[in-house]
Amino acid sequence: LAWYDGLWLAGVDLCSSDWQDGASSSERAQDLVRGCVVRGVARLSRVRELSESWILRALDIGAQGVHVPNVRSADDAQRVVEACYYRPRGMRGVCRYVRSSDYAATPPPTCFERANDAVLPVIHVEGIEAVRAIDAIAAVEGLGVIFIGPYDLSQAGGRPGEVDHPEVAALMEQAVAAAARHGVPVGTFVESAETAAKWYR
């Protein structure tokens, strides 16, 4: 946690705990959330799979958004949105006695309205099936970010690890173009400032 504290002081905009590829536990993720709240940093969690219960767990401990891996279709994207929002926008499970609802100190409907205004559903596009369905996925109302996973996409395209290969870049560009058409922000993973600048352009 001392390492996290140094990161917050460096001026980052957000932190994300990783329950999929990392070794983070619910308790560690909640500690990260607490630190983010103190430092005024946005907090997200990357869940292990597209699962309403995993999404609910992340949001209930206080994450303001979730990264959901391997979204393959518009139906998958719709499931993510519905799991992230309370009615009338979704079907998120309701429990007031959790961190995100201030352990019932904030009365309904205020706590639910506040949660709906702040939540960020981030879906990961990392397979050929998802790229083929990208226009339908990007059209799903309520998405926060379409995040392109270059390493998984390189493997799906038969070029494992070759994230700079033109065939992989072409798949990523397809996703970027569809997201732009539908006004959805895009994210991706990069390993250098040069690659970040390339995809920013």
Short mmCIF file of C-alpha atoms in Angstrom, two decimals:
data_model
loop_
_atom_site.label_atom_id
_atom_site.label_comp_id
_atom_site.label_asym_id
_atom_site.label_seq_id
_atom_site.Cartn_x
_atom_site.Cartn_y
_atom_site.Cartn_z
CA LEU A 1 0.00 0.00 0.00
CA ALA A 2 2.95 2.34 0.48
CA TRP A 3 3.74 1.82 -3.19
CA TYR A 4 0.14 2.78 -4.06
CA ASP A 5 0.48 5.90 -1.91
CA GLY A 6 3.50 7.01 -3.93
CA LEU A 7 1.57 6.39 -7.13
CA TRP A 8 -1.34 8.56 -6.00
CA LEU A 9 1.05 11.36 -5.07
CA ALA A 10 2.56 11.18 -8.57
CA GLY A 11 -0.69 12.61 -9.92
CA VAL A 12 -2.38 9.65 -11.62
CA ASP A 13 -6.03 10.09 -12.61
CA LEU A 14 -7.18 6.59 -11.70
CA CYS A 15 -6.11 3.24 -10.29
CA SER A 16 -7.52 -0.18 -11.14
CA SER A 17 -7.24 -3.40 -9.17
CA ASP A 18 -6.84 -6.50 -11.34
CA TRP A 19 -8.75 -9.65 -10.36
CA GLN A 20 -8.21 -11.33 -13.72
CA ASP A 21 -4.48 -11.43 -14.47
CA GLY A 22 -3.26 -10.14 -11.13
CA ALA A 23 -3.23 -11.65 -7.64
CA SER A 24 -5.50 -9.04 -6.06
CA SER A 25 -8.09 -10.18 -3.52
CA SER A 26 -11.37 -8.50 -2.57
CA GLU A 27 -9.72 -7.20 0.60
CA ARG A 28 -6.75 -5.75 -1.29
CA ALA A 29 -9.04 -4.20 -3.87
CA GLN A 30 -11.06 -2.58 -1.09
CA ASP A 31 -7.84 -1.18 0.44
CA LEU A 32 -7.02 0.34 -2.95
CA VAL A 33 -10.51 1.88 -3.08
CA ARG A 34 -10.02 3.42 0.36
CA GLY A 35 -6.70 4.94 -0.68
CA CYS A 36 -8.20 6.32 -3.88
CA VAL A 37 -11.03 7.96 -1.95
CA VAL A 38 -8.56 9.65 0.42
CA ARG A 39 -6.42 10.94 -2.47
CA GLY A 40 -9.34 11.87 -4.76
CA VAL A 41 -8.35 9.33 -7.43
CA ALA A 42 -10.92 7.49 -9.57
CA ARG A 43 -11.07 3.76 -8.83
CA LEU A 44 -11.85 0.82 -11.08
CA SER A 45 -11.62 -2.96 -10.81
CA ARG A 46 -10.90 -5.49 -13.53
CA VAL A 47 -13.11 -8.50 -12.82
CA ARG A 48 -12.24 -12.11 -13.62
CA GLU A 49 -15.00 -12.74 -16.14
CA LEU A 50 -18.28 -11.47 -17.51
CA SER A 51 -20.30 -12.29 -14.42
CA GLU A 52 -23.00 -10.25 -12.75
CA SER A 53 -21.81 -11.41 -9.32
CA TRP A 54 -18.19 -10.36 -9.98
CA ILE A 55 -19.32 -6.98 -11.31
CA LEU A 56 -21.57 -6.47 -8.28
CA ARG A 57 -18.76 -7.40 -5.88
CA ALA A 58 -16.42 -4.84 -7.45
CA LEU A 59 -19.02 -2.05 -7.40
CA ASP A 60 -20.27 -2.84 -3.89
CA ILE A 61 -16.79 -2.44 -2.37
CA GLY A 62 -16.63 1.02 -3.92
CA ALA A 63 -15.15 0.75 -7.42
CA GLN A 64 -16.59 3.44 -9.68
CA GLY A 65 -16.29 1.24 -12.73
CA VAL A 66 -15.36 -2.21 -13.93
CA HIS A 67 -13.16 -3.63 -16.66
CA VAL A 68 -14.97 -6.70 -18.03
CA PRO A 69 -12.84 -9.09 -20.12
CA ASN A 70 -13.64 -10.89 -23.36
CA VAL A 71 -16.91 -9.25 -24.38
CA ARG A 72 -17.82 -10.97 -27.66
CA SER A 73 -21.23 -9.64 -28.70
CA ALA A 74 -23.80 -6.90 -28.25
CA ASP A 75 -25.68 -9.25 -25.90
CA ASP A 76 -22.55 -9.55 -23.74
CA ALA A 77 -22.15 -5.77 -23.72
CA GLN A 78 -25.79 -5.35 -22.73
CA ARG A 79 -25.29 -7.78 -19.82
CA VAL A 80 -22.39 -5.65 -18.59
CA VAL A 81 -24.41 -2.44 -18.77
CA GLU A 82 -27.38 -3.99 -16.96
CA ALA A 83 -25.11 -5.34 -14.22
CA CYS A 84 -23.55 -1.90 -13.67
CA TYR A 85 -26.67 0.24 -13.38
CA TYR A 86 -29.66 0.28 -11.07
CA ARG A 87 -33.12 0.72 -12.55
CA PRO A 88 -34.29 2.32 -14.75
CA ARG A 89 -31.04 1.81 -16.70
CA GLY A 90 -30.13 -1.67 -15.51
CA MET A 91 -30.64 -4.49 -13.05
CA ARG A 92 -27.72 -4.17 -10.62
CA GLY A 93 -28.26 -6.15 -7.45
CA VAL A 94 -29.43 -4.03 -4.53
CA CYS A 95 -27.90 -4.02 -1.06
CA ARG A 96 -27.69 -0.80 0.92
CA TYR A 97 -25.42 -2.29 3.58
CA VAL A 98 -22.23 -2.10 1.53
CA ARG A 99 -19.42 0.41 1.08
CA SER A 100 -20.81 1.88 -2.15
CA SER A 101 -24.06 2.83 -0.36
CA ASP A 102 -22.24 4.19 2.70
CA TYR A 103 -23.47 1.19 4.70
CA ALA A 104 -27.06 2.54 4.50
CA ALA A 105 -26.09 6.02 5.75
CA THR A 106 -27.14 7.49 2.38
CA PRO A 107 -30.85 6.86 1.87
CA PRO A 108 -32.44 5.63 -1.33
CA PRO A 109 -33.05 6.80 -3.96
CA THR A 110 -30.06 9.15 -3.48
CA CYS A 111 -27.42 6.43 -3.22
CA PHE A 112 -28.75 4.63 -6.31
CA GLU A 113 -29.01 7.81 -8.39
CA ARG A 114 -25.48 8.78 -7.35
CA ALA A 115 -24.16 5.34 -8.33
CA ASN A 116 -25.85 5.48 -11.74
CA ASP A 117 -24.37 8.91 -12.41
CA ALA A 118 -20.82 7.81 -11.55
CA VAL A 119 -20.42 4.24 -12.86
CA LEU A 120 -18.12 3.46 -15.81
CA PRO A 121 -18.66 0.14 -17.64
CA VAL A 122 -15.44 -0.72 -19.52
CA ILE A 123 -15.69 -3.67 -21.89
CA HIS A 124 -12.67 -5.50 -23.29
CA VAL A 125 -12.63 -6.36 -26.99
CA GLU A 126 -9.96 -9.00 -27.41
CA GLY A 127 -11.15 -11.57 -29.96
CA ILE A 128 -12.03 -11.91 -33.64
CA GLU A 129 -15.68 -12.58 -32.80
CA ALA A 130 -15.86 -9.26 -30.97
CA VAL A 131 -14.24 -7.34 -33.82
CA ARG A 132 -16.75 -8.83 -36.26
CA ALA A 133 -19.58 -7.65 -34.00
CA ILE A 134 -17.97 -4.34 -33.09
CA ASP A 135 -20.59 -2.06 -34.64
CA ALA A 136 -23.40 -3.78 -32.74
CA ILE A 137 -21.33 -3.77 -29.55
CA ALA A 138 -20.50 -0.06 -29.84
CA ALA A 139 -24.19 0.75 -30.35
CA VAL A 140 -25.15 -0.58 -26.90
CA GLU A 141 -26.36 2.35 -24.82
CA GLY A 142 -24.60 2.94 -21.52
CA LEU A 143 -21.09 1.77 -22.37
CA GLY A 144 -18.34 3.87 -20.83
CA VAL A 145 -15.25 2.68 -22.71
CA ILE A 146 -14.36 0.06 -25.31
CA PHE A 147 -10.96 -1.24 -24.27
CA ILE A 148 -8.96 -3.12 -26.90
CA GLY A 149 -6.71 -5.87 -25.54
CA PRO A 150 -3.81 -6.03 -28.03
CA TYR A 151 -2.12 -9.15 -26.66
CA ASP A 152 -5.27 -11.28 -26.59
CA LEU A 153 -6.26 -9.87 -29.96
CA SER A 154 -2.86 -10.78 -31.40
CA GLN A 155 -3.34 -14.35 -30.23
CA ALA A 156 -6.88 -14.52 -31.60
CA GLY A 157 -5.57 -13.29 -34.95
CA GLY A 158 -2.87 -15.96 -35.11
CA ARG A 159 0.00 -13.59 -34.22
CA PRO A 160 0.51 -14.24 -30.49
CA GLY A 161 2.49 -11.43 -28.90
CA GLU A 162 3.01 -9.55 -32.17
CA VAL A 163 0.99 -6.54 -31.06
CA ASP A 164 2.63 -4.26 -33.64
CA HIS A 165 1.94 -6.57 -36.59
CA PRO A 166 -0.10 -4.87 -39.36
CA GLU A 167 -2.81 -7.55 -39.17
CA VAL A 168 -3.26 -6.93 -35.45
CA ALA A 169 -3.20 -3.16 -35.97
CA ALA A 170 -5.89 -3.52 -38.65
CA LEU A 171 -8.17 -5.34 -36.19
CA MET A 172 -7.59 -2.65 -33.59
CA GLU A 173 -8.27 0.09 -36.14
CA GLN A 174 -11.60 -1.57 -36.99
CA ALA A 175 -12.61 -1.37 -33.34
CA VAL A 176 -11.42 2.24 -33.01
CA ALA A 177 -13.39 3.29 -36.10
CA ALA A 178 -16.60 1.64 -34.89
CA ALA A 179 -16.27 3.20 -31.45
CA ALA A 180 -15.77 6.62 -33.06
CA ARG A 181 -18.87 6.16 -35.20
CA HIS A 182 -20.92 5.56 -32.06
CA GLY A 183 -19.21 8.16 -29.87
CA VAL A 184 -17.74 5.66 -27.41
CA PRO A 185 -14.29 6.41 -25.92
CA VAL A 186 -11.55 3.85 -26.60
CA GLY A 187 -8.75 2.55 -24.42
CA THR A 188 -5.90 0.13 -24.98
CA PHE A 189 -2.73 -1.21 -23.37
CA VAL A 190 0.62 0.25 -24.42
CA GLU A 191 4.22 -0.26 -23.33
CA SER A 192 5.77 3.00 -24.51
CA ALA A 193 5.01 6.68 -24.89
CA GLU A 194 5.48 6.30 -28.66
CA THR A 195 2.79 3.62 -28.89
CA ALA A 196 0.48 5.70 -26.72
CA ALA A 197 0.94 8.67 -29.06
CA LYS A 198 0.29 6.47 -32.10
CA TRP A 199 -3.03 5.20 -30.78
CA TYR A 200 -3.99 8.59 -29.44
CA ARG A 201 -3.67 9.94 -32.99
#
